[in-house]
Short mmCIF file of C-alpha atoms in Angstrom, two decimals:
data_model
loop_
_atom_site.label_atom_id
_atom_site.label_comp_id
_atom_site.label_asym_id
_atom_site.label_seq_id
_atom_site.Cartn_x
_atom_site.Cartn_y
_atom_site.Cartn_z
CA MET X 2 75.53 -67.68 46.23
CA ARG X 3 72.49 -65.43 46.33
CA THR X 4 70.59 -68.09 44.38
CA LYS X 5 71.23 -70.67 46.59
CA LEU X 6 70.03 -68.57 49.57
CA ILE X 7 66.80 -67.83 47.98
CA GLY X 8 66.34 -71.40 46.89
CA LEU X 9 67.10 -72.35 50.59
CA TYR X 10 64.61 -69.86 51.88
CA THR X 11 61.63 -71.00 49.53
CA SER X 12 62.09 -74.60 50.55
CA VAL X 13 61.97 -73.64 54.07
CA LEU X 14 58.82 -71.59 53.72
CA ILE X 15 57.26 -74.44 51.68
CA LEU X 16 58.42 -77.37 54.12
CA THR X 17 57.03 -74.92 57.06
CA GLY X 18 53.34 -75.08 55.47
CA CYS X 19 53.61 -79.13 55.61
CA PHE X 20 53.69 -79.47 59.47
CA ASN X 21 50.57 -80.24 61.00
CA GLU X 22 50.51 -77.47 63.58
CA THR X 23 47.31 -75.61 64.74
CA VAL X 24 47.61 -71.68 64.42
CA GLU X 25 46.11 -70.19 67.39
CA GLU X 26 43.69 -67.26 66.29
CA GLU X 27 40.81 -65.63 68.31
CA GLY X 28 37.35 -66.35 67.06
CA LEU X 29 37.96 -69.78 65.90
CA ALA X 30 36.54 -73.21 67.18
CA MET X 31 38.05 -76.60 66.07
CA ILE X 32 36.86 -80.13 65.94
CA THR X 33 39.54 -82.72 66.02
CA VAL X 34 39.06 -86.25 65.10
CA THR X 35 41.50 -89.05 66.07
CA ASN X 36 41.47 -92.15 64.24
CA MET X 37 41.80 -95.26 66.54
CA ALA X 38 39.82 -97.76 64.27
CA SER X 39 40.94 -100.97 62.98
CA PHE X 40 39.79 -100.59 59.24
CA PRO X 41 41.28 -98.33 56.71
CA VAL X 42 40.19 -94.60 57.21
CA TYR X 43 40.68 -91.99 54.37
CA GLY X 44 38.92 -88.90 55.75
CA PHE X 45 36.07 -87.74 57.73
CA GLU X 46 32.83 -85.66 56.90
CA ILE X 47 30.44 -84.00 59.28
CA ALA X 48 26.93 -82.94 58.84
CA TYR X 49 25.45 -79.90 60.58
CA GLU X 50 22.69 -77.52 60.09
CA ASN X 51 22.05 -78.61 56.58
CA GLU X 52 25.69 -78.32 55.48
CA TYR X 53 28.64 -80.87 55.27
CA SER X 54 32.43 -80.45 55.56
CA GLY X 55 35.10 -82.77 55.03
CA THR X 56 38.82 -83.30 55.79
CA SER X 57 41.29 -85.80 54.55
CA TYR X 58 44.96 -85.47 53.66
CA ALA X 59 45.62 -83.70 50.51
CA ASP X 60 47.15 -86.47 48.59
CA GLY X 61 44.33 -88.94 49.67
CA SER X 62 46.59 -91.33 51.59
CA LEU X 63 45.40 -93.35 54.41
CA VAL X 64 44.63 -91.82 57.79
CA GLU X 65 46.91 -94.11 59.89
CA LYS X 66 45.78 -95.21 63.42
CA GLY X 67 46.61 -92.55 65.78
CA ASP X 68 46.48 -89.78 63.21
CA SER X 69 44.23 -86.73 63.72
CA LEU X 70 42.36 -84.44 61.31
CA ASP X 71 40.94 -81.10 62.15
CA PHE X 72 37.73 -79.28 61.30
CA THR X 73 38.25 -75.27 61.80
CA PHE X 74 35.30 -73.00 62.02
CA THR X 75 35.31 -69.29 61.85
CA LYS X 76 33.05 -66.81 63.75
CA GLY X 77 30.48 -66.70 60.84
CA ASP X 78 30.21 -70.39 60.14
CA ASP X 79 26.93 -71.88 61.78
CA TYR X 80 28.23 -75.13 63.25
CA HIS X 81 26.05 -75.35 66.18
CA GLY X 82 23.37 -77.98 66.72
CA ASN X 83 23.49 -81.71 66.08
CA ILE X 84 26.84 -82.82 64.49
CA THR X 85 26.75 -86.12 62.60
CA PHE X 86 30.15 -87.77 61.78
CA PHE X 87 30.82 -89.76 58.41
CA VAL X 88 33.91 -91.80 57.68
CA LYS X 89 35.51 -92.56 54.20
CA THR X 90 36.89 -95.98 53.98
CA ASP X 91 38.25 -95.49 50.35
CA SER X 92 39.53 -92.54 48.46
CA GLU X 93 36.63 -92.99 45.83
CA GLU X 94 33.79 -94.44 48.06
CA LYS X 95 31.10 -92.34 49.55
CA ALA X 96 31.19 -91.66 53.34
CA HIS X 97 29.50 -94.06 55.70
CA PRO X 98 27.62 -92.76 58.69
CA VAL X 99 29.37 -93.11 62.03
CA LYS X 100 27.11 -94.19 65.29
CA GLY X 101 26.69 -91.22 67.47
CA THR X 102 25.28 -87.45 66.99
CA PHE X 103 26.50 -84.84 68.96
CA SER X 104 25.02 -81.46 70.07
CA LEU X 105 27.71 -78.64 69.86
CA GLU X 106 27.50 -75.18 71.18
CA PRO X 107 29.29 -72.59 68.74
CA TYR X 108 31.66 -71.02 71.39
CA GLU X 109 34.87 -69.22 70.24
CA ASP X 110 38.32 -70.70 71.00
CA GLN X 111 36.48 -73.99 71.75
CA ILE X 112 38.20 -77.26 70.76
CA TYR X 113 36.11 -80.48 70.49
CA THR X 114 38.19 -83.66 70.52
CA PHE X 115 36.63 -86.87 69.24
CA THR X 116 37.92 -90.38 68.73
CA LEU X 117 36.85 -92.97 66.04
CA ILE X 118 36.96 -96.66 67.20
CA GLY X 119 35.55 -99.82 65.74
CA ASP X 120 36.94 -102.94 64.11
CA LYS X 121 34.77 -102.40 60.61
CA LYS X 122 32.76 -99.36 59.25
CA GLU X 123 29.53 -101.12 60.13
CA ASN X 124 29.96 -100.65 63.71
CA ALA X 125 32.28 -97.55 63.91
CA GLN X 126 31.41 -95.24 66.58
CA MET X 127 32.62 -91.62 67.55
CA TYR X 128 33.41 -90.51 71.18
CA LEU X 129 33.52 -87.28 72.51
CA GLU X 130 36.69 -86.88 74.64
CA ARG X 131 35.92 -84.99 78.09
#
């Protein structure tokens, strides 16, 4: 019985980590990107202040239309200035630039929400939601 309880408890802990929930912590900023494009998307990358950051599903699966992925920055990250987005259209392929460059200020506890649209990677555009 004790072994079953330990196994059940361990399973619950593992499954809890799989939920796409945002942890509210002070000093964080977040960029959320929602895929509304009509072409296959496997992940996003951003370029900022001579650095790159990327996000995708851990298993490399397709980001479905309507799904959102997050970039999270801590207080020490230098993510301000011009942000350029890139989209991955294949799990092996290099990322393609997306039309639209955005200027962001590094405010703590700030959430920036962007939406990717377009019917093919060549005309993909990113919009900042207001």
